[in-house]
Amino acid sequence: MKLVVVGFGQCGGRIADGFARLNKRARGQRGIEIITGAFAVNTDTADLIGLSTIKADYRHRILIGGEKTRGHGVAKLNEVAAAIAREDGDKVIDAIRSTKRFYETDAFLVVGGSAGGTGSGAVPIMAQMIKERHMDKQVYAIIVLPFEHEEAEKRTIYNTAVCLKSIYSVADAVFLIDNQRYIRKDASLRSNVAKINEMIIEPFYNLLCAGEEKKTKRIGTKVLDAGDIIQTLSGWTAVGHSKSQIGIRLPFGLTSNFMKKSAETHKGVQAMDQTLSELSIQCNPKDAASALYLISAPAQEMNVDLIKELGDYLRDVASEAIIRSGDYPGARGVMNLTVILSQLKDVEKVREYYTKSAGLVEEISKMQQTTASEPSVTEEASKDLPTLL
Ligand SMILES: Nc1nc2c(ncn2[C@@H]2O[C@H](COP(=O)(O)OP(=O)(O)OP(=O)(O)O)[C@@H](O)[C@H]2O)c(=O)[nH]1
Ligand SMILES: [Mg+2]
């Protein structure tokens, strides 16, 4: 599957940059292209300069709202970013259209953090604009939810809720990424967003590559292609990935074929267990109406039993879902498992943002009016003084 990836704001831009690197890796390791274009869009010049892989020209690192913000961002005001995106969005659309292999693109992926200003406000507006102009292609979103420590601030909750509601109504599917879940096991990651970004992006590697493979030895018995992914993705979506070792020599004595096979099958179940416990957002698999898994391991290790066990396990936990699957022959000694749960009818975390922000709407709109119209208390105190200007 080939994507055009457009990241908004700092978080979105960095993740889009990561997808650009993913394409380099696919090209280098496998000789295939999975990203037809990668773009970063921001109201902040400094954040665009900080990227490393997206082409460093104004058509790939796009500044919007330059006249309004002078390139200094929108300081968490997502309604300002939304207005800027509406005004300057055509600049982004034109740039996307100039992608060299645009006609090969299967879908768009827009990315942003929900809690800031630029990503939160621009992602839904741009998703809508892209959708209107390219009705034949799917538009997916990756929305990164804030860390717990950011949630003390009202704006964080409010921006997230408004962004989620808006993007859900325009995108074909929304991948929910809960930042907090990535530091659950390793708190040092809090200060290492680059590492978190790698973890966010990794599940997409095999997923996008599988259907693009050209080499016979890397083509699975059941190829998972763009069609399967498009059929699966809709609405709230969680994604997970695990990597484990496979085909490691067993202890002396456990060498019969039967023992080997059952031990390896057990590995499959373990991997599925681990993947489901590390999904990008906490959810109940029973709430998914569609699901997908892709197993990648050395061809000789992917026996029928292993694949059947994986399918049985997922069918058991995601009992309401239509399940699609694929196998993708990969490197020796490693087993990668990617799982997607989609069309989730309930996501507790999203529901909580909506509930919590309901009480904030009035307060935030009052604050917006205050900053826009009322002079500050300090200025008020100077009203009787003359001015030199
Ligand atoms: N996973 C991840 N999260 C990030 C990254 N950068 C920022 N975030 C999170 O994304 C949210 C939004 O932050 P930014 O992307 O900096 O905000 P922005 O879209 O640039 O908006 P403004 O700077 O307010 O205009 C916050 O919750 C951050 O914790 C990143 O590189 N990776
Ligand atoms: Mg920013």
XYZ file of C-alpha atoms and ligand atoms in Angstrom:
422
model
C 0.000 0.000 0.000
C 1.277 3.446 -0.884
C 0.498 6.514 1.175
C 0.888 10.253 0.955
C 1.651 11.307 4.532
C 1.022 14.858 5.719
C 2.005 15.825 9.268
C 0.681 18.958 10.982
C 2.271 20.764 13.916
C 5.392 19.565 15.673
C 4.133 16.099 16.567
C 2.573 15.485 13.156
C 5.638 16.807 11.336
C 8.010 14.566 13.255
C 5.870 11.499 12.619
C 5.573 12.328 8.903
C 9.376 12.669 8.912
C 9.491 9.168 10.437
C 7.327 7.834 7.605
C 9.751 9.383 5.125
C 12.514 7.386 6.837
C 10.336 4.279 6.712
C 10.202 4.663 2.949
C 13.982 4.919 2.746
C 14.199 1.719 4.751
C 11.706 -0.063 2.461
C 13.639 1.079 -0.564
C 17.000 0.081 0.924
C 16.022 -3.259 2.444
C 13.329 -4.400 0.036
C 13.558 -2.274 -3.092
C 9.992 -0.995 -2.816
C 8.201 2.310 -2.290
C 5.502 2.680 0.343
C 5.330 6.470 0.717
C 4.721 8.464 -2.458
C 5.023 11.804 -0.686
C 5.831 13.073 2.810
C 4.975 16.627 3.872
C 5.176 18.646 7.067
C 2.886 21.612 7.610
C 3.284 24.082 10.452
C 2.567 27.602 11.650
C 5.995 27.531 13.246
C 9.125 27.886 11.101
C 11.505 26.525 13.737
C 9.680 23.191 13.936
C 9.924 22.748 10.175
C 13.664 23.387 10.207
C 14.146 20.735 12.900
C 13.046 17.839 10.659
C 15.591 15.560 9.069
C 14.225 13.500 6.179
C 11.340 15.326 4.524
C 12.725 17.329 1.609
C 13.907 20.687 2.869
C 12.042 22.878 0.384
C 8.962 25.034 0.854
C 6.784 22.594 -1.088
C 7.471 19.756 1.353
C 7.955 21.745 4.567
C 5.027 24.080 4.289
C 4.520 27.171 6.430
C 0.879 28.188 6.777
C -0.504 31.328 8.386
C 2.836 33.085 7.990
C 1.198 36.489 7.780
C -0.827 35.939 10.925
C 1.700 34.249 13.170
C 4.962 35.485 11.604
C 6.036 31.856 11.727
C 5.788 31.620 15.512
C 2.945 29.130 15.904
C -0.556 29.477 17.300
C 0.261 28.734 20.955
C -2.313 26.009 21.475
C -5.252 27.881 19.992
C -6.607 25.186 17.715
C -9.454 27.373 16.463
C -6.847 29.812 15.114
C -5.025 26.930 13.399
C -8.317 25.723 11.911
C -8.997 29.196 10.475
C -5.467 29.362 9.050
C -5.859 25.912 7.477
C -9.084 27.042 5.829
C -7.317 30.087 4.361
C -4.002 28.491 3.417
C -5.094 24.914 2.790
C -4.855 25.204 -0.986
C -1.117 25.637 -0.642
C -0.986 22.178 0.943
C -3.342 20.642 -1.617
C -1.236 22.011 -4.505
C 1.934 20.631 -2.959
C 0.388 17.186 -2.487
C -0.760 17.170 -6.104
C 2.753 17.789 -7.302
C 3.869 14.456 -5.783
C 5.729 12.693 -8.570
C 3.945 9.347 -8.290
C 0.687 10.742 -7.042
C -1.404 8.502 -9.317
C 0.005 5.403 -7.548
C -1.151 6.589 -4.120
C -3.747 4.369 -2.454
C -4.636 6.643 0.466
C -3.759 9.754 2.449
C -2.562 9.748 6.015
C -2.836 12.992 7.985
C -1.090 13.191 11.339
C -1.188 15.490 14.355
C -1.181 15.747 18.125
C -4.648 16.507 19.513
C -3.569 18.665 22.449
C -1.590 21.415 20.744
C -2.849 24.132 18.442
C -1.586 23.570 14.908
C -2.014 19.807 14.555
C -5.228 19.714 16.516
C -6.867 22.474 14.487
C -5.425 21.888 11.025
C -5.721 18.096 10.738
C -9.550 17.939 10.612
C -9.841 20.907 8.224
C -7.180 19.552 5.878
C -8.619 16.025 6.008
C -11.909 17.516 4.875
C -10.267 19.513 2.078
C -8.323 16.496 0.835
C -11.432 14.347 0.992
C -13.450 16.844 -1.052
C -10.804 17.034 -3.758
C -9.867 13.362 -3.943
C -13.061 11.488 -3.352
C -11.693 8.316 -4.886
C -9.030 7.937 -2.210
C -9.352 7.135 1.482
C -8.202 9.661 4.065
C -6.873 8.199 7.303
C -5.667 10.068 10.374
C -3.178 9.344 13.116
C -4.171 11.325 16.185
C -1.681 11.397 19.044
C -3.315 11.824 22.441
C -1.515 13.750 25.211
C 0.563 12.424 28.090
C -1.213 12.245 31.423
C 0.846 15.086 32.875
C -0.433 17.417 30.153
C -4.040 16.750 31.056
C -4.000 19.024 34.092
C -4.374 21.876 31.634
C -7.941 22.518 30.485
C -6.893 23.422 26.968
C -5.374 19.963 26.548
C -8.686 18.247 27.261
C -10.727 20.735 25.265
C -8.471 20.685 22.181
C -8.345 16.899 22.233
C -12.112 16.522 22.454
C -12.791 19.056 19.695
C -10.104 17.566 17.450
C -11.406 14.016 17.952
C -15.007 14.925 17.259
C -14.029 16.848 14.123
C -11.628 14.309 12.634
C -13.992 11.414 13.300
C -16.643 13.071 11.172
C -14.393 13.553 8.136
C -11.695 10.850 8.059
C -12.372 7.317 6.861
C -10.520 5.946 9.885
C -8.739 7.432 12.890
C -5.742 5.641 14.413
C -5.713 6.557 18.091
C -2.270 6.753 19.647
C -2.141 7.257 23.388
C 1.253 8.762 24.246
C 0.881 7.682 27.853
C 0.749 3.994 26.910
C 4.220 4.195 25.381
C 5.788 5.258 28.662
C 3.857 2.722 30.724
C 6.696 0.246 30.646
C 9.592 2.600 30.297
C 9.181 5.975 32.005
C 12.445 7.278 30.540
C 10.595 7.507 27.228
C 8.710 10.542 28.504
C 11.689 12.614 27.541
C 12.375 10.589 24.426
C 9.623 11.330 21.937
C 11.864 10.251 19.064
C 11.814 6.718 20.445
C 8.052 6.871 20.985
C 7.617 8.015 17.394
C 9.582 5.007 16.165
C 7.294 2.760 18.174
C 4.223 4.501 16.733
C 5.450 4.070 13.162
C 6.922 0.561 13.306
C 3.611 -1.372 12.891
C 3.133 0.306 9.519
C 6.333 -1.078 8.002
C 5.284 -4.621 7.140
C 1.682 -3.564 6.776
C 2.526 -1.190 3.922
C 5.280 -3.370 2.402
C 3.387 -6.689 2.225
C 1.219 -5.792 -0.758
C 4.045 -4.028 -2.634
C 6.562 -6.895 -2.659
C 7.970 -7.884 -6.017
C 10.394 -10.673 -5.014
C 8.839 -14.149 -5.281
C 10.518 -15.459 -2.149
C 8.952 -12.627 -0.134
C 5.422 -13.182 -1.374
C 3.294 -14.984 1.189
C 0.713 -17.721 0.751
C -1.925 -15.144 1.543
C -0.859 -11.632 0.593
C -2.308 -8.780 2.597
C -2.772 -5.945 0.117
C -4.152 -2.412 0.011
C -7.659 -3.773 -0.606
C -7.632 -5.768 2.644
C -6.409 -2.766 4.612
C -8.980 -0.424 3.071
C -11.784 -2.905 3.765
C -10.678 -3.181 7.388
C -10.149 0.473 8.258
C -13.103 2.539 9.402
C -13.812 4.785 12.387
C -11.866 4.491 15.643
C -8.873 2.243 15.152
C -6.161 0.725 17.337
C -2.899 -0.689 16.074
C -0.344 -2.935 17.728
C 2.908 -4.632 16.921
C 5.249 -7.128 18.525
C 8.598 -8.510 17.584
C 9.923 -11.771 18.951
C 12.504 -14.389 18.157
C 11.521 -17.518 16.314
C 13.298 -20.630 15.122
C 15.738 -20.530 17.998
C 17.265 -23.920 18.748
C 15.374 -25.671 21.527
C 17.085 -27.127 24.587
C 18.654 -30.547 24.140
C 16.003 -33.282 24.115
C 13.198 -31.172 22.629
C 14.161 -31.836 19.078
C 11.343 -33.899 17.649
C 9.337 -32.209 14.919
C 6.195 -32.392 16.957
C 7.737 -30.679 19.963
C 9.334 -28.046 17.782
C 6.074 -27.272 16.043
C 4.070 -26.981 19.232
C 6.673 -24.756 20.864
C 6.700 -22.465 17.844
C 2.916 -22.343 17.752
C 2.940 -21.356 21.360
C 5.195 -18.493 20.277
C 2.435 -17.301 17.963
C -0.096 -17.186 20.766
C 2.381 -15.381 23.000
C 3.028 -12.823 20.285
C -0.704 -12.223 19.783
C -1.147 -11.818 23.521
C 1.665 -9.306 23.707
C 0.437 -7.372 20.666
C -3.080 -7.076 22.044
C -1.822 -5.893 25.416
C 0.277 -3.204 23.764
C -2.242 -1.675 21.392
C -1.901 2.037 20.677
C -5.026 2.762 22.706
C -6.757 0.789 25.401
C -9.897 -0.831 24.024
C -11.962 -3.959 24.228
C -11.362 -6.184 21.170
C -14.993 -7.249 21.402
C -15.965 -3.703 20.374
C -14.210 -4.063 17.003
C -16.299 -4.806 13.920
C -13.219 -5.441 11.806
C -9.706 -6.655 12.489
C -6.578 -7.610 10.682
C -3.338 -9.410 11.454
C -0.155 -9.746 9.502
C 2.480 -12.244 10.480
C 5.970 -11.874 9.169
C 8.542 -14.589 9.845
C 10.939 -16.791 7.876
C 8.899 -18.760 5.331
C 9.869 -22.142 6.780
C 8.664 -21.083 10.241
C 5.218 -19.951 9.121
C 3.465 -23.287 9.115
C -0.278 -23.697 8.755
C -0.690 -24.420 12.466
C 0.968 -21.170 13.511
C -1.285 -19.114 11.252
C -4.389 -21.016 12.325
C -3.568 -20.514 16.005
C -3.181 -16.788 15.481
C -6.498 -16.587 13.658
C -8.316 -18.694 16.263
C -6.942 -16.579 19.077
C -7.950 -13.277 17.483
C -11.398 -14.637 16.547
C -11.857 -15.605 20.135
C -11.137 -12.148 21.586
C -12.524 -10.038 18.734
C -15.596 -12.199 18.360
C -17.721 -9.584 16.558
C -15.110 -8.688 13.963
C -14.633 -9.645 10.336
C -11.003 -10.724 10.365
C -8.583 -10.364 7.473
C -5.054 -11.700 7.526
C -1.847 -12.246 5.651
C 1.570 -13.840 5.923
C 4.712 -12.141 4.780
C 7.978 -14.070 4.546
C 10.669 -12.161 6.414
C 14.168 -12.257 7.805
C 15.618 -15.211 9.682
C 15.106 -15.532 13.435
C 12.442 -12.847 13.838
C 8.683 -12.900 13.984
C 6.786 -9.637 13.588
C 3.102 -9.504 14.264
C 0.938 -6.507 13.407
C -2.677 -6.280 14.515
C -5.361 -3.717 13.730
C -8.683 -3.460 15.494
C -11.053 -1.130 13.671
C -14.646 0.111 13.647
C -14.444 0.210 17.446
C -17.892 1.023 18.721
C -16.568 2.282 22.046
C -13.265 3.783 23.180
C -13.360 4.696 26.846
C -10.624 7.295 26.597
C -12.406 9.199 23.820
C -15.636 9.091 25.768
C -13.835 10.538 28.798
C -12.423 13.453 26.816
C -15.911 14.273 25.566
C -17.411 14.116 29.045
C -14.651 16.129 30.692
C -14.673 18.853 28.067
C -18.444 19.336 28.089
C -18.084 21.521 31.193
C -15.222 23.485 29.632
C -16.898 24.789 26.512
C -18.362 27.878 28.158
C -15.207 28.619 30.128
C -12.943 28.346 27.080
C -15.197 30.463 24.908
C -15.263 33.136 27.633
C -11.468 33.044 27.726
C -11.396 33.395 23.939
C -13.617 36.479 24.110
C -11.619 37.979 26.951
C -8.308 37.670 25.151
C -9.843 39.020 21.977
C -11.697 42.062 23.274
C -10.944 43.074 26.864
C -7.817 45.060 27.705
C -5.639 43.391 30.339
C -5.735 44.562 33.951
C -2.242 45.985 33.581
C -3.200 48.049 30.556
C -6.316 49.190 32.358
C -4.133 50.626 35.159
C -2.183 52.725 32.632
C -5.226 54.294 31.014
C -4.700 57.831 32.455
C -1.032 58.062 31.408
C 0.078 59.806 28.208
C 1.911 57.748 25.579
C 4.977 58.666 23.555
C 3.588 57.205 20.344
N 4.370 11.001 20.240
C 4.703 12.294 20.102
N 3.981 13.252 20.689
C 4.346 14.537 20.524
C 5.467 14.910 19.750
N 5.600 16.270 19.774
C 4.562 16.722 20.518
N 3.799 15.671 20.959
C 2.552 15.752 21.687
O 1.588 16.303 20.801
C 0.740 17.247 21.429
C 0.739 18.509 20.647
O 1.991 19.141 20.653
P 2.645 19.821 19.371
O 2.647 18.894 18.217
O 3.936 20.367 19.836
O 1.639 21.011 19.052
P 1.444 21.768 17.647
O 0.500 21.003 16.806
O 2.762 22.106 17.052
O 0.654 23.072 18.124
P 1.179 24.546 18.572
O 2.655 24.457 18.842
O 0.356 24.867 19.754
O 0.850 25.392 17.417
C 1.195 17.264 22.888
O 0.334 16.423 23.610
C 2.612 16.670 22.861
O 2.937 15.934 24.014
C 6.226 13.880 19.119
O 7.205 14.104 18.406
N 5.777 12.604 19.341
Mg 4.094 23.769 17.467
